């Protein structure tokens, strides 16, 4: 059977990771955060990409897709599962092109879940979440937001043109946002078939 994929996008601190954890509990998806996979690879002493990844992350730039896409594919294969939330990817045209080339024929894209949140709210959340990340500081955040606006927004617009975007107002609290998320995952065409 063809695995199905939901891309989860939104600015840094929009709540993608938090909401994905909830979705996993209720709807049997596997959550794959591209950022987490990259950080894991960076921390692996055997990796030849550690330094490159850290530099990209601190500068808020997007790591070349060959690295990210192979981490995602390996994680999908290793899971043995068939429903994936791919969080924080594709973030730019290079990501999208690389994914299309390597993966488009192997999986079915269900939709793109877009957590829409103004930058001021995102900034506040990143600065107060205390995740110990090397990019949750004002200087990196400014760069991440620029990357988001210049590179990721056009990808969301691309999927909007294909009518594949499900937009969520992510400014509210976790519970309220999750109510809207649930509504989407309860739709018969989403929940059905491959639940
Ligand atoms: N990143 C990347 N490619 C990806 C996902 C993440 O290069 O596909 C890098 C990028 O530098 C980004 C950082 O990892 O700024 C952190 O991403 P993450 O998704 O963890 O941040 P979030 O949006 O969840 O705050
Ligand atoms: Mg995240």
Coordinates of N, CA and C and ligand atoms in Angstrom, one line a residue:
X1 N 0.8 -1.2 0.0 CA 0.0 0.0 0.0 C 0.9 1.3 0.0
X2 N 0.3 2.3 -0.6 CA 1.1 3.5 -0.7 C 1.0 4.3 0.6
X3 N 2.1 4.7 1.2 CA 2.0 5.4 2.5 C 1.4 6.8 2.2
X4 N 0.7 7.3 3.2 CA 0.2 8.7 3.0 C 0.9 9.7 3.9
X5 N 0.9 10.9 3.5 CA 1.7 11.9 4.1 C 0.9 13.2 4.3
X6 N 1.0 13.8 5.4 CA 0.5 15.2 5.7 C 1.7 16.1 5.9
X7 N 1.9 17.1 5.2 CA 3.0 18.1 5.5 C 2.4 19.1 6.5
X8 N 3.3 19.4 7.5 CA 2.8 20.4 8.5 C 3.8 21.6 8.4
X9 N 3.2 22.7 8.1 CA 4.0 23.9 7.9 C 3.5 25.1 8.8
X10 N 4.3 26.1 8.9 CA 4.0 27.2 9.7 C 5.3 27.8 10.3
X11 N 5.3 29.1 10.7 CA 6.5 29.7 11.2 C 7.1 29.0 12.4
X12 N 8.3 29.4 12.7 CA 9.0 28.8 13.9 C 8.2 29.2 15.1
X13 N 7.9 28.2 15.9 CA 7.1 28.4 17.1 C 5.6 28.5 16.9
X14 N 5.1 28.2 15.7 CA 3.7 28.2 15.4 C 2.9 27.1 16.1
X15 N 3.6 26.1 16.6 CA 3.0 25.0 17.4 C 2.9 23.7 16.6
X16 N 3.7 23.6 15.6 CA 3.6 22.3 14.7 C 3.9 21.1 15.6
X17 N 5.0 21.1 16.3 CA 5.4 19.9 17.1 C 4.4 19.6 18.1
X18 N 3.9 20.5 18.9 CA 2.9 20.3 19.9 C 1.7 19.7 19.4
X19 N 1.2 20.2 18.3 CA -0.1 19.7 17.7 C 0.2 18.3 17.1
X20 N 1.3 18.1 16.5 CA 1.6 16.8 15.9 C 1.6 15.7 17.0
X21 N 2.1 16.0 18.2 CA 2.1 15.0 19.2 C 0.6 14.6 19.5
X22 N -0.3 15.6 19.5 CA -1.7 15.3 19.8 C -2.3 14.4 18.7
X23 N -1.9 14.8 17.5 CA -2.5 14.0 16.3 C -2.0 12.6 16.4
X24 N -0.8 12.4 16.7 CA -0.2 11.0 16.8 C -1.0 10.2 17.8
X25 N -1.4 10.8 19.0 CA -2.1 10.1 20.0 C -3.5 9.6 19.5
X26 N -4.1 10.4 18.7 CA -5.5 10.2 18.4 C -5.7 9.5 17.0
X27 N -4.8 9.7 16.1 CA -5.0 9.3 14.7 C -4.0 8.3 14.1
X28 N -3.1 7.9 14.9 CA -2.2 6.8 14.5 C -1.2 7.2 13.4
X29 N -0.9 8.5 13.4 CA 0.2 8.9 12.4 C 1.6 8.7 13.1
X30 N 2.6 8.6 12.3 CA 4.0 8.8 12.8 C 4.4 10.2 12.6
X31 N 5.0 10.8 13.7 CA 5.4 12.2 13.5 C 6.9 12.3 13.2
X32 N 7.2 12.9 12.1 CA 8.6 13.0 11.7 C 8.9 14.5 11.5
X33 N 9.6 15.1 12.5 CA 10.0 16.5 12.4 C 11.4 16.6 11.6
X34 N 11.4 17.3 10.5 CA 12.6 17.4 9.7 C 13.7 18.0 10.6
X35 N 13.3 19.1 11.4 CA 14.3 19.7 12.2 C 14.9 18.8 13.3
X36 N 14.0 18.0 13.9 CA 14.5 17.0 14.9 C 15.4 16.0 14.2
X37 N 15.1 15.5 13.1 CA 15.9 14.5 12.4 C 17.3 15.1 12.1
X38 N 17.3 16.4 11.7 CA 18.5 17.1 11.4 C 19.4 17.3 12.6
X39 N 18.7 17.6 13.7 CA 19.4 17.8 15.0 C 20.0 16.5 15.5
X40 N 19.3 15.4 15.3 CA 19.7 14.1 15.6 C 21.0 13.7 14.8
X41 N 20.9 14.0 13.5 CA 22.0 13.7 12.6 C 23.2 14.6 13.0
X42 N 23.0 15.8 13.4 CA 24.1 16.7 13.8 C 24.8 16.2 15.0
X43 N 24.0 15.6 15.9 CA 24.5 15.1 17.2 C 25.2 13.7 17.1
X44 N 25.1 13.1 15.9 CA 25.6 11.8 15.7 C 27.1 11.9 15.3
X45 N 28.0 11.5 16.2 CA 29.5 11.7 16.0 C 30.0 11.1 14.7
X46 N 29.3 10.1 14.2 CA 29.7 9.5 13.0 C 29.3 10.2 11.7
X47 N 28.5 11.2 11.9 CA 28.0 11.9 10.7 C 29.0 12.9 10.1
X48 N 29.0 12.9 8.7 CA 29.9 13.9 8.1 C 29.2 15.2 7.9
X49 N 28.0 15.3 8.2 CA 27.2 16.5 8.0 C 27.0 17.3 9.3
X50 N 27.5 16.9 10.4 CA 27.2 17.5 11.7 C 27.5 19.0 11.7
X51 N 28.6 19.4 11.2 CA 29.0 20.8 11.3 C 28.2 21.6 10.3
X52 N 28.0 21.1 9.1 CA 27.2 21.8 8.1 C 25.8 22.0 8.6
X53 N 25.2 21.0 9.2 CA 23.8 21.1 9.7 C 23.8 22.2 10.8
X54 N 24.7 22.2 11.7 CA 24.7 23.2 12.8 C 24.8 24.6 12.3
X55 N 25.6 24.8 11.3 CA 25.8 26.1 10.7 C 24.5 26.6 10.0
X56 N 23.9 25.7 9.3 CA 22.6 26.0 8.6 C 21.5 26.4 9.7
X57 N 21.4 25.6 10.7 CA 20.4 25.8 11.7 C 20.6 27.1 12.4
X58 N 21.8 27.4 12.8 CA 22.0 28.7 13.5 C 21.8 29.9 12.6
X59 N 22.1 29.7 11.4 CA 21.8 30.8 10.4 C 20.4 30.9 9.9
X60 N 19.6 29.9 10.3 CA 18.2 29.9 9.9 C 18.0 29.6 8.4
X61 N 19.1 28.9 7.8 CA 19.0 28.5 6.4 C 18.5 27.1 6.3
X62 N 18.1 26.8 5.1 CA 17.6 25.4 4.8 C 18.7 24.5 4.3
X63 N 18.9 23.4 5.0 CA 19.8 22.4 4.7 C 19.5 21.8 3.3
X64 N 20.6 21.5 2.5 CA 20.3 20.9 1.2 C 19.4 19.7 1.2
X65 N 18.5 19.6 0.3 CA 17.4 18.6 0.4 C 17.9 17.1 0.4
X66 N 19.0 16.9 -0.2 CA 19.5 15.5 -0.3 C 19.7 14.9 1.1
X67 N 20.2 15.8 2.0 CA 20.4 15.3 3.4 C 19.0 15.1 4.1
X68 N 18.2 16.1 4.1 CA 16.9 16.1 4.8 C 16.0 15.0 4.2
X69 N 16.0 14.9 2.9 CA 15.0 13.9 2.3 C 15.5 12.5 2.6
X70 N 16.8 12.2 2.6 CA 17.2 10.9 2.9 C 17.0 10.5 4.4
X71 N 17.1 11.5 5.3 CA 16.7 11.3 6.7 C 15.3 10.9 6.8
X72 N 14.4 11.7 6.1 CA 13.0 11.4 6.2 C 12.6 10.1 5.6
X73 N 13.2 9.7 4.5 CA 12.9 8.4 3.9 C 13.4 7.3 4.8
X74 N 14.6 7.4 5.3 CA 15.1 6.4 6.2 C 14.1 6.2 7.4
X75 N 13.7 7.3 8.0 CA 12.8 7.3 9.2 C 11.4 6.6 8.8
X76 N 11.0 7.0 7.6 CA 9.7 6.4 7.1 C 9.9 4.8 7.0
X77 N 10.9 4.4 6.4 CA 11.2 3.0 6.2 C 11.3 2.3 7.5
X78 N 12.1 2.9 8.4 CA 12.4 2.3 9.7 C 11.1 2.1 10.5
X79 N 10.1 3.0 10.3 CA 8.9 2.9 11.2 C 8.1 1.7 10.8
X80 N 8.1 1.3 9.6 CA 7.3 0.2 9.2 C 5.8 0.6 9.1
X81 N 5.5 1.9 9.3 CA 4.1 2.4 9.3 C 3.8 3.0 7.9
X82 N 2.5 3.5 7.9 CA 2.0 4.0 6.6 C 1.4 5.4 6.6
X83 N 1.3 6.0 7.7 CA 0.7 7.4 7.8 C 1.7 8.3 8.5
X84 N 2.1 9.3 7.8 CA 3.1 10.2 8.4 C 2.7 11.7 8.4
X85 N 3.1 12.3 9.5 CA 3.0 13.8 9.6 C 4.5 14.2 9.4
X86 N 4.7 14.9 8.3 CA 6.1 15.4 8.1 C 6.1 16.9 8.4
X87 N 6.7 17.2 9.6 CA 6.6 18.5 10.2 C 7.9 19.4 9.8
X88 N 7.6 20.6 9.3 CA 8.7 21.5 9.0 C 9.3 21.2 7.7
X89 N 8.6 20.7 6.8 CA 9.2 20.3 5.4 C 8.0 20.1 4.5
X90 N 8.1 20.5 3.2 CA 9.2 21.2 2.5 C 9.2 22.7 2.8
X91 N 10.4 23.2 3.0 CA 10.5 24.6 3.5 C 11.0 25.5 2.4
X92 N 11.4 25.0 1.3 CA 11.7 25.9 0.1 C 11.7 25.1 -1.2
X93 N 12.0 25.8 -2.3 CA 11.8 25.2 -3.6 C 12.8 24.0 -3.7
X94 N 14.0 24.2 -3.2 CA 14.9 23.1 -3.3 C 14.4 21.8 -2.5
X95 N 13.8 22.0 -1.4 CA 13.1 20.9 -0.6 C 12.0 20.3 -1.5
X96 N 11.2 21.1 -2.1 CA 10.1 20.6 -2.8 C 10.6 19.8 -4.1
X97 N 11.5 20.4 -4.8 CA 12.0 19.7 -6.0 C 12.6 18.4 -5.6
X98 N 13.4 18.4 -4.5 CA 14.1 17.1 -4.1 C 13.1 16.1 -3.7
X99 N 12.1 16.5 -3.0 CA 11.1 15.6 -2.5 C 10.3 15.0 -3.7
X100 N 9.9 15.9 -4.6 CA 9.2 15.4 -5.8 C 10.0 14.4 -6.6
X101 N 11.3 14.6 -6.7 CA 12.1 13.7 -7.5 C 12.2 12.4 -6.8
X102 N 12.5 12.4 -5.5 CA 12.8 11.2 -4.8 C 11.5 10.4 -4.3
X103 N 10.5 11.2 -3.9 CA 9.4 10.6 -3.1 C 8.0 10.7 -3.7
X104 N 7.8 11.6 -4.6 CA 6.4 11.9 -5.0 C 5.7 10.6 -5.6
X105 N 6.5 9.8 -6.2 CA 5.9 8.5 -6.8 C 5.7 7.4 -5.7
X106 N 6.3 7.6 -4.6 CA 6.2 6.5 -3.6 C 5.1 6.8 -2.5
X107 N 4.7 8.0 -2.3 CA 3.7 8.3 -1.3 C 2.5 9.1 -1.8
X108 N 1.5 9.2 -1.0 CA 0.3 10.0 -1.4 C 0.2 11.2 -0.5
X109 N 0.3 12.4 -1.0 CA 0.1 13.6 -0.2 C -1.3 13.8 0.1
X110 N -1.7 13.7 1.4 CA -3.1 13.9 1.8 C -3.5 15.4 1.7
X111 N -2.7 16.2 2.4 CA -2.9 17.7 2.4 C -1.8 18.3 3.2
X112 N -1.8 19.7 3.2 CA -0.8 20.4 3.9 C -1.5 21.1 5.1
X113 N -1.1 20.8 6.3 CA -1.7 21.5 7.5 C -0.8 22.7 7.8
X114 N -1.5 23.9 7.7 CA -0.8 25.1 7.9 C -1.2 25.9 9.1
X115 N -0.2 25.9 10.1 CA -0.5 26.7 11.3 C -0.1 28.1 11.1
X116 N -1.1 28.9 11.0 CA -1.0 30.3 10.7 C -0.9 31.1 12.0
X117 N 0.3 31.8 12.1 CA 0.5 32.5 13.4 C 1.4 33.7 13.1
X118 N 1.0 34.9 13.6 CA 1.8 36.1 13.4 C 3.2 36.0 14.0
X119 N 4.2 36.7 13.4 CA 5.6 36.6 13.8 C 5.8 37.0 15.3
X120 N 5.0 38.0 15.8 CA 5.2 38.4 17.1 C 4.9 37.3 18.1
X121 N 3.8 36.6 17.8 CA 3.4 35.5 18.7 C 4.4 34.4 18.6
X122 N 4.9 34.1 17.4 CA 5.9 33.1 17.2 C 7.2 33.4 18.0
X123 N 7.6 34.7 17.9 CA 8.8 35.1 18.6 C 8.7 34.8 20.1
X124 N 7.6 35.3 20.7 CA 7.4 35.2 22.1 C 7.4 33.7 22.5
X125 N 6.8 32.8 21.7 CA 6.8 31.4 22.0 C 8.2 30.8 22.0
X126 N 8.9 31.1 20.9 CA 10.3 30.6 20.8 C 11.2 31.0 21.9
X127 N 11.1 32.3 22.3 CA 12.0 32.8 23.3 C 11.6 32.3 24.7
X128 N 10.4 31.9 24.9 CA 10.0 31.4 26.2 C 9.9 29.9 26.3
X129 N 10.2 29.1 25.2 CA 9.9 27.7 25.4 C 11.1 27.0 26.0
X130 N 12.2 27.6 26.1 CA 13.3 27.0 26.9 C 13.7 25.6 26.4
X131 N 13.7 25.4 25.1 CA 14.1 24.1 24.6 C 15.6 23.9 24.5
X132 N 16.3 24.9 24.8 CA 17.8 24.8 24.8 C 18.3 24.7 23.4
X133 N 17.6 25.3 22.4 CA 18.0 25.2 21.0 C 19.0 26.3 20.7
X134 N 19.9 26.0 19.8 CA 20.9 27.0 19.5 C 20.3 28.1 18.5
X135 N 19.1 27.9 18.1 CA 18.5 28.8 17.2 C 17.3 29.5 17.8
X136 N 17.0 29.3 19.1 CA 15.9 30.1 19.7 C 16.4 31.3 20.4
X137 N 17.2 32.1 19.7 CA 17.6 33.4 20.2 C 17.2 34.5 19.2
X138 N 17.2 35.7 19.6 CA 16.7 36.8 18.7 C 17.4 36.8 17.4
X139 N 18.7 36.7 17.4 CA 19.4 36.8 16.1 C 19.1 35.7 15.1
X140 N 19.1 34.5 15.6 CA 18.7 33.3 14.7 C 17.3 33.4 14.3
X141 N 16.4 33.9 15.3 CA 15.0 33.9 15.0 C 14.7 34.9 13.8
X142 N 15.4 36.0 13.8 CA 15.2 37.0 12.8 C 15.5 36.3 11.4
X143 N 16.6 35.6 11.4 CA 17.0 34.9 10.1 C 16.0 33.8 9.8
X144 N 15.5 33.1 10.8 CA 14.5 32.0 10.5 C 13.2 32.6 9.9
X145 N 12.8 33.8 10.5 CA 11.6 34.4 10.0 C 11.8 34.9 8.6
X146 N 12.9 35.4 8.3 CA 13.2 35.9 6.9 C 13.1 34.7 6.0
X147 N 13.7 33.6 6.3 CA 13.7 32.4 5.5 C 12.2 31.9 5.3
X148 N 11.5 32.0 6.4 CA 10.1 31.5 6.4 C 9.3 32.4 5.4
X149 N 9.5 33.7 5.5 CA 8.7 34.6 4.6 C 9.1 34.5 3.2
X150 N 10.4 34.5 3.0 CA 10.9 34.5 1.6 C 10.9 33.1 0.9
X151 N 11.1 32.1 1.7 CA 11.2 30.7 1.0 C 10.1 29.8 1.3
X152 N 9.6 29.8 2.5 CA 8.5 28.8 2.9 C 7.1 29.2 2.5
X153 N 6.9 30.5 2.7 CA 5.5 31.1 2.3 C 5.2 30.7 0.8
X154 N 6.1 30.9 -0.1 CA 5.8 30.5 -1.5 C 5.5 29.1 -1.7
X155 N 6.0 28.2 -0.8 CA 5.7 26.8 -0.9 C 4.3 26.6 -0.5
X156 N 3.9 27.3 0.6 CA 2.5 27.1 1.1 C 1.6 27.7 0.0
X157 N 1.9 28.8 -0.7 CA 1.1 29.3 -1.7 C 1.0 28.3 -2.9
X158 N 2.1 27.7 -3.2 CA 2.1 26.6 -4.3 C 1.0 25.6 -4.0
X159 N 1.0 25.1 -2.7 CA 0.0 24.1 -2.3 C -1.4 24.7 -2.2
X160 N -1.5 26.0 -1.9 CA -2.8 26.6 -2.0 C -3.4 26.6 -3.4
X161 N -2.5 26.9 -4.4 CA -3.0 26.8 -5.8 C -3.5 25.5 -6.1
X162 N -3.0 24.4 -5.5 CA -3.4 23.1 -5.7 C -4.6 22.7 -4.8
X163 N -5.1 23.6 -4.0 CA -6.2 23.4 -3.1 C -5.9 22.3 -2.1
X164 N -4.6 22.3 -1.7 CA -4.2 21.2 -0.7 C -4.0 21.7 0.7
X165 N -4.2 23.0 0.9 CA -3.8 23.6 2.2 C -5.1 23.7 3.1
X166 N -4.9 23.1 4.4 CA -5.9 23.3 5.4 C -5.3 24.2 6.4
X167 N -5.8 25.4 6.5 CA -5.3 26.5 7.4 C -5.9 26.5 8.8
X168 N -5.0 26.6 9.8 CA -5.5 26.7 11.1 C -5.0 28.0 11.8
X169 N -5.9 28.6 12.5 CA -5.5 29.8 13.3 C -4.8 29.4 14.5
X170 N -3.5 29.6 14.5 CA -2.6 29.0 15.6 C -2.3 30.0 16.7
X171 N -3.0 31.1 16.7 CA -2.7 32.1 17.7 C -3.2 31.8 19.1
X172 N -4.2 30.9 19.1 CA -4.9 30.6 20.4 C -4.2 29.5 21.2
X173 N -4.7 29.1 22.3 CA -4.1 28.2 23.2 C -4.1 26.8 22.5
X174 N -3.3 25.9 23.1 CA -3.1 24.5 22.5 C -4.4 23.8 22.3
X175 N -5.3 23.8 23.4 CA -6.5 23.1 23.3 C -7.5 23.6 22.2
X176 N -7.6 24.9 22.1 CA -8.5 25.5 21.1 C -8.0 25.2 19.7
X177 N -6.7 25.3 19.5 CA -6.1 25.0 18.2 C -6.4 23.5 17.9
X178 N -6.2 22.7 18.9 CA -6.4 21.3 18.6 C -7.8 20.9 18.2
X179 N -8.8 21.7 18.8 CA -10.2 21.4 18.4 C -10.3 21.6 16.8
X180 N -9.7 22.6 16.3 CA -9.8 22.8 14.8 C -9.0 21.7 14.1
X181 N -7.9 21.3 14.7 CA -7.1 20.2 14.0 C -7.9 19.0 14.0
X182 N -8.6 18.6 15.1 CA -9.4 17.4 15.1 C -10.5 17.4 14.1
X183 N -11.1 18.6 13.9 CA -12.2 18.7 12.9 C -11.7 18.2 11.5
X184 N -10.5 18.6 11.2 CA -9.9 18.2 9.9 C -9.7 16.7 9.9
X185 N -9.1 16.2 10.9 CA -8.8 14.7 10.9 C -10.0 13.8 11.0
X186 N -11.1 14.4 11.5 CA -12.4 13.6 11.6 C -13.1 13.6 10.2
X187 N -12.7 14.4 9.3 CA -13.5 14.4 8.0 C -13.4 13.0 7.4
X188 N -14.5 12.6 6.8 CA -14.5 11.2 6.3 C -13.4 10.9 5.3
X189 N -13.1 11.9 4.4 CA -12.1 11.6 3.4 C -10.7 11.6 4.0
X190 N -10.5 12.2 5.2 CA -9.2 12.1 5.8 C -9.1 10.9 6.7
X191 N -10.1 10.7 7.5 CA -10.0 9.6 8.5 C -10.3 8.2 7.8
X192 N -11.0 8.2 6.7 CA -11.4 7.0 6.1 C -10.3 6.3 5.3
X193 N -10.6 5.1 4.8 CA -9.7 4.4 3.9 C -8.5 3.9 4.7
X194 N -7.6 4.7 5.0 CA -6.3 4.2 5.5 C -6.2 4.4 7.0
X195 N -7.3 4.5 7.7 CA -7.2 4.8 9.1 C -6.6 3.6 9.9
Ligands
LIG1 N1 15.7 22.7 8.8 C1 16.1 22.5 7.5 N2 15.4 21.8 6.7 C2 14.2 21.3 7.1 C3 13.8 21.5 8.4 C4 14.6 22.2 9.2 O1 17.2 23.0 7.1 O2 13.5 20.6 6.3 C5 16.6 23.5 9.7 C6 16.5 25.0 9.4 O3 17.7 25.6 9.6 C7 15.5 25.4 10.5 C8 15.9 24.5 11.7 O4 16.3 23.3 11.0 O5 15.5 26.8 10.8 C9 14.9 24.3 12.8 O6 13.8 23.6 12.2 P1 12.5 23.2 13.1 O7 11.5 22.6 12.2 O8 13.0 22.4 14.3 O9 12.0 24.6 13.7 P2 10.6 25.0 14.1 O10 9.9 25.6 12.9 O11 9.9 23.8 14.6 O12 10.7 26.0 15.2
LIG2 MG1 9.3 22.1 15.5

